[in-house]
Short mmCIF file of C-alpha atoms and ligand atoms in Angstrom, two decimals:
data_model
loop_
_atom_site.label_atom_id
_atom_site.label_comp_id
_atom_site.label_asym_id
_atom_site.label_seq_id
_atom_site.Cartn_x
_atom_site.Cartn_y
_atom_site.Cartn_z
CA MET A 1 11.86 5.25 -16.47
CA LYS A 2 9.53 4.44 -13.64
CA VAL A 3 9.77 5.07 -9.92
CA TYR A 4 7.32 3.56 -7.45
CA ALA A 5 6.37 4.63 -3.96
CA ILE A 6 5.01 1.80 -1.83
CA ASN A 7 2.61 3.09 0.80
CA GLY A 8 2.59 0.79 3.81
CA SER A 9 0.03 2.93 5.64
CA PRO A 10 -3.70 2.22 5.50
CA ARG A 11 -4.22 5.99 5.26
CA LYS A 12 -3.91 7.54 1.81
CA ASN A 13 -3.50 11.19 2.78
CA LYS A 14 -1.77 11.27 6.15
CA ASN A 15 1.87 11.34 7.23
CA THR A 16 3.41 8.48 5.25
CA ALA A 17 1.44 9.06 2.05
CA THR A 18 2.21 12.81 2.14
CA LEU A 19 5.95 12.20 2.49
CA LEU A 20 5.92 9.56 -0.24
CA GLN A 21 4.16 12.02 -2.52
CA LYS A 22 6.84 14.63 -1.74
CA ALA A 23 9.56 12.09 -2.52
CA LEU A 24 7.95 11.41 -5.91
CA GLU A 25 7.81 15.17 -6.54
CA GLY A 26 11.55 15.25 -5.80
CA VAL A 27 12.09 12.42 -8.28
CA LYS A 28 10.19 14.34 -10.97
CA GLU A 29 12.10 17.55 -10.27
CA ALA A 30 15.51 15.83 -10.40
CA ALA A 31 14.63 13.97 -13.57
CA LYS A 32 13.32 17.06 -15.36
CA ASP A 33 14.85 16.38 -18.72
CA LYS A 34 14.38 12.61 -18.61
CA GLU A 35 11.11 10.83 -19.31
CA ILE A 36 10.06 9.64 -15.89
CA GLU A 37 6.81 8.25 -14.57
CA THR A 38 5.94 7.87 -10.92
CA GLU A 39 3.24 5.87 -9.19
CA ILE A 40 2.16 5.38 -5.62
CA ILE A 41 0.96 1.89 -4.73
CA ASN A 42 -1.38 1.74 -1.74
CA LEU A 43 -0.81 -1.72 -0.30
CA TYR A 44 -4.01 -1.65 1.77
CA ASP A 45 -6.08 -1.52 -1.44
CA LEU A 46 -4.77 -4.94 -2.41
CA ASN A 47 -5.74 -8.39 -1.31
CA TYR A 48 -2.65 -10.47 -0.61
CA THR A 49 -0.74 -12.37 2.05
CA GLY A 50 2.87 -12.70 3.09
CA CYS A 51 5.05 -15.57 1.88
CA LYS A 52 3.26 -18.93 2.19
CA SER A 53 6.48 -20.92 2.44
CA CYS A 54 5.61 -23.07 -0.59
CA PHE A 55 9.25 -22.86 -1.75
CA ALA A 56 8.18 -22.98 -5.42
CA CYS A 57 10.67 -20.10 -5.91
CA LYS A 58 13.53 -22.40 -4.83
CA ARG A 59 12.46 -25.64 -6.53
CA LEU A 60 15.15 -26.82 -8.94
CA GLY A 61 13.82 -26.94 -12.50
CA GLY A 62 10.47 -25.58 -11.32
CA VAL A 63 8.48 -23.16 -13.49
CA SER A 64 8.44 -20.62 -10.65
CA TYR A 65 12.17 -20.81 -9.81
CA GLY A 66 13.23 -17.29 -8.71
CA LYS A 67 9.63 -16.05 -8.83
CA CYS A 68 6.76 -15.90 -6.39
CA ALA A 69 4.19 -18.55 -7.29
CA VAL A 70 1.39 -17.27 -5.05
CA LYS A 71 -1.45 -15.89 -7.17
CA ASP A 72 -3.14 -12.86 -5.65
CA ASP A 73 -3.34 -9.07 -6.15
CA ILE A 74 0.34 -8.51 -5.40
CA GLN A 75 1.71 -10.72 -8.19
CA GLU A 76 1.40 -8.05 -10.88
CA VAL A 77 2.86 -5.43 -8.52
CA LEU A 78 5.91 -7.63 -7.78
CA GLU A 79 6.64 -7.89 -11.49
CA LYS A 80 6.49 -4.18 -12.17
CA VAL A 81 8.32 -3.11 -9.02
CA SER A 82 11.16 -5.57 -9.80
CA GLN A 83 11.69 -3.73 -13.10
CA ALA A 84 11.51 -0.25 -11.56
CA ASP A 85 14.18 2.42 -11.84
CA GLY A 86 13.67 3.34 -8.22
CA ILE A 87 11.57 2.28 -5.22
CA VAL A 88 10.60 4.38 -2.20
CA PHE A 89 9.13 2.31 0.62
CA GLY A 90 7.10 4.12 3.27
CA SER A 91 5.65 2.89 6.52
CA PRO A 92 4.19 4.07 9.78
CA ILE A 93 5.72 2.31 12.76
CA TYR A 94 3.29 -0.13 14.34
CA LEU A 95 4.40 -1.69 17.63
CA GLY A 96 8.03 -0.90 16.96
CA THR A 97 8.31 -2.03 13.36
CA ILE A 98 6.91 -1.51 9.85
CA THR A 99 3.28 -2.44 9.20
CA GLY A 100 2.35 -6.07 8.62
CA GLN A 101 1.16 -5.17 5.12
CA LEU A 102 4.56 -3.79 4.12
CA GLN A 103 6.41 -6.65 5.81
CA SER A 104 4.27 -9.13 3.81
CA PHE A 105 5.00 -7.20 0.62
CA ILE A 106 8.75 -7.24 1.29
CA GLU A 107 8.68 -11.00 1.98
CA ARG A 108 6.98 -11.61 -1.35
CA LEU A 109 9.27 -9.20 -3.24
CA ILE A 110 12.58 -10.33 -1.80
CA PHE A 111 12.45 -13.98 -0.78
CA PRO A 112 12.11 -15.43 -4.33
CA TYR A 113 15.32 -13.61 -5.32
CA LEU A 114 17.31 -14.97 -2.39
CA VAL A 115 19.25 -18.08 -3.43
CA TYR A 116 20.01 -20.67 -0.80
CA ASP A 117 23.64 -21.09 -1.90
CA GLU A 118 26.91 -20.52 0.04
CA ASN A 119 26.76 -16.76 -0.49
CA TYR A 120 22.98 -16.32 -0.39
CA SER A 121 23.36 -14.80 -3.83
CA THR A 122 20.50 -13.00 -5.54
CA LEU A 123 18.42 -13.36 -8.68
CA SER A 124 17.00 -9.83 -8.70
CA PRO A 125 16.79 -8.63 -12.30
CA LYS A 126 17.74 -5.05 -11.39
CA LYS A 127 19.76 -3.19 -8.74
CA MET A 128 17.63 -0.05 -8.70
CA PRO A 129 18.13 2.74 -6.13
CA THR A 130 15.87 2.45 -3.08
CA ALA A 131 14.75 4.61 -0.17
CA PHE A 132 12.77 4.14 3.04
CA ILE A 133 10.55 6.67 4.82
CA TYR A 134 9.45 5.83 8.36
CA THR A 135 6.83 7.85 10.23
CA MET A 136 6.06 7.44 13.91
CA ASN A 137 4.49 8.93 16.98
CA ALA A 138 7.77 8.63 18.90
CA PRO A 139 9.93 11.74 19.10
CA GLU A 140 13.50 11.26 17.89
CA GLU A 141 14.99 10.69 21.35
CA VAL A 142 12.36 8.03 22.15
CA MET A 143 13.00 6.35 18.77
CA ASN A 144 16.69 6.17 19.68
CA LYS A 145 16.02 4.96 23.22
CA LEU A 146 13.64 2.22 22.13
CA GLY A 147 16.17 0.81 19.66
CA TYR A 148 14.01 1.35 16.56
CA LEU A 149 17.10 2.12 14.48
CA LYS A 150 18.32 -1.46 14.95
CA THR A 151 15.04 -2.75 13.50
CA PHE A 152 15.26 -0.31 10.58
CA ASP A 153 18.86 -1.27 9.95
CA HIS A 154 17.87 -4.92 9.70
CA ILE A 155 15.08 -4.17 7.19
CA GLU A 156 17.41 -1.95 5.16
CA SER A 157 20.17 -4.62 5.11
CA THR A 158 17.72 -7.12 3.62
CA ILE A 159 16.76 -4.64 0.90
CA GLU A 160 20.41 -3.79 0.29
CA HIS A 161 21.28 -7.44 -0.19
CA ILE A 162 18.73 -7.87 -2.97
CA PHE A 163 18.62 -4.38 -4.52
CA THR A 164 20.68 -1.47 -3.09
CA LYS A 165 21.16 0.22 0.27
CA PRO A 166 18.11 2.41 0.92
CA LEU A 167 18.46 6.11 1.63
CA ALA A 168 16.51 6.50 4.85
CA MET A 169 14.57 9.20 6.64
CA TYR A 170 12.36 9.36 9.74
CA SER A 171 9.46 11.62 10.52
CA ASN A 172 8.98 11.68 14.28
CA ASN A 173 6.28 12.90 16.65
CA THR A 174 3.64 12.71 13.91
CA TYR A 175 0.03 13.79 14.23
CA GLN A 176 -2.16 10.70 14.66
CA PHE A 177 -5.65 12.26 14.84
CA ASP A 178 -7.07 15.44 13.37
CA ASP A 179 -8.52 16.44 16.74
CA TYR A 180 -6.75 15.16 19.85
CA SER A 181 -9.58 16.32 22.11
CA LYS A 182 -11.85 13.61 20.67
CA TYR A 183 -9.58 10.72 21.68
CA LYS A 184 -8.14 9.33 24.88
CA SER A 185 -4.63 10.61 24.35
CA ASN A 186 -3.37 12.28 27.50
CA ALA A 187 -0.02 10.53 26.98
CA PHE A 188 0.71 13.36 24.53
CA SER A 189 0.52 17.11 24.70
CA GLU A 190 -1.65 18.30 21.81
CA GLU A 191 -0.01 21.69 22.02
CA ALA A 192 3.47 20.22 21.61
CA LYS A 193 2.22 17.97 18.82
CA ALA A 194 0.60 20.91 17.00
CA ALA A 195 3.78 22.99 17.29
CA HIS A 196 5.87 20.09 16.00
CA ARG A 197 3.43 19.56 13.15
CA LYS A 198 3.57 23.23 12.18
CA ILE A 199 7.34 23.59 12.30
CA GLN A 200 8.85 20.15 11.76
CA PHE A 201 6.47 18.45 9.32
CA PRO A 202 7.11 20.97 6.49
CA LEU A 203 10.84 20.36 7.05
CA ASP A 204 10.22 16.61 6.85
CA CYS A 205 8.33 17.18 3.58
CA GLN A 206 11.35 19.06 2.23
CA LYS A 207 13.63 16.23 3.38
CA ALA A 208 11.40 13.70 1.60
CA PHE A 209 11.54 15.83 -1.55
CA GLU A 210 15.35 15.89 -1.37
CA LEU A 211 15.46 12.16 -0.70
CA GLY A 212 13.43 11.60 -3.89
CA ALA A 213 15.74 13.89 -5.83
CA SER A 214 18.85 12.08 -4.52
CA LEU A 215 17.37 8.74 -5.52
CA ILE A 216 17.47 9.73 -9.17
CA LYS A 217 20.77 11.61 -9.11
C1 FMN R 1 -1.59 0.00 15.38
C2 FMN R 1 -0.69 1.17 15.63
C3 FMN R 1 0.51 0.97 16.29
C4 FMN R 1 1.41 2.03 16.48
N1 FMN R 1 2.61 1.77 17.11
C5 FMN R 1 3.53 2.75 17.20
C6 FMN R 1 4.79 2.49 17.79
O1 FMN R 1 5.11 1.38 18.23
N2 FMN R 1 5.69 3.51 17.86
C7 FMN R 1 5.40 4.76 17.39
O2 FMN R 1 6.25 5.63 17.45
N3 FMN R 1 4.20 5.03 16.81
C8 FMN R 1 3.26 4.06 16.71
N4 FMN R 1 2.05 4.32 16.09
C9 FMN R 1 1.80 5.67 15.51
C10 FMN R 1 2.07 5.73 14.00
O3 FMN R 1 3.29 5.10 13.65
C11 FMN R 1 2.16 7.17 13.51
O4 FMN R 1 1.04 7.90 13.90
C12 FMN R 1 2.36 7.23 12.00
O5 FMN R 1 2.93 8.45 11.63
C13 FMN R 1 1.05 7.05 11.25
O6 FMN R 1 1.28 7.10 9.87
P1 FMN R 1 0.11 7.52 8.85
O7 FMN R 1 -0.34 8.87 9.28
O8 FMN R 1 0.77 7.54 7.53
O9 FMN R 1 -0.94 6.47 8.93
C14 FMN R 1 1.09 3.31 15.96
C15 FMN R 1 -0.14 3.51 15.32
C16 FMN R 1 -1.03 2.46 15.16
C17 FMN R 1 -2.35 2.70 14.44
#
């Protein structure tokens, strides 16, 4: 069995990556007696684009029907992730949505499986469990006020259509810099941020761990 975490953050050891790692620890813990491998894929290490609209994946009788025909670093990843026993997507929120890198990855992963028939049926080889971890500067009440949940719901519906409905969690009011005094950032109170980081982030890590465990159960 194999479970992948897809890191949509350019940073490999900050908020999103830490929570993804915790989720994979939860997977391992829940799967104790089963043989299970986990892997984190850092999208920003790879050279790829979003869908190029070539429609080779929809061409009747074509060699790439139901598959992405674009040849770049993501091709191999698409193949292995499509056969996974679980996928945990993770992204920081950039300008109100997931990062461009993760959006491009999702286009490439999902669009070839979407059939343009009456029911928009799917060709995905597996209906593996999925989860989504979002991290953002916005505190929870701001996230709600700005309507982020509607955006997340839309992303999750697309994933649900092709695979399964993602379990979702949010980590709000995240720490963006190691030292707030070095950056123009008077929009935020460093004190409040530090307190939130100290108290809430460990709870978010625990939540991510439980999310990973639930994915396998
Ligand atoms: C380009 C950019 C845009 C951002 N836009 C938003 C935003 O619209 N809303 C928000 O709440 N946070 C925003 N943030 C903050 C990040 O989402 C937040 O710090 C996140 O937890 C960073 O994740 P990381 O530590 O895994 O990189 C933005 C950060 C960057 C760099």
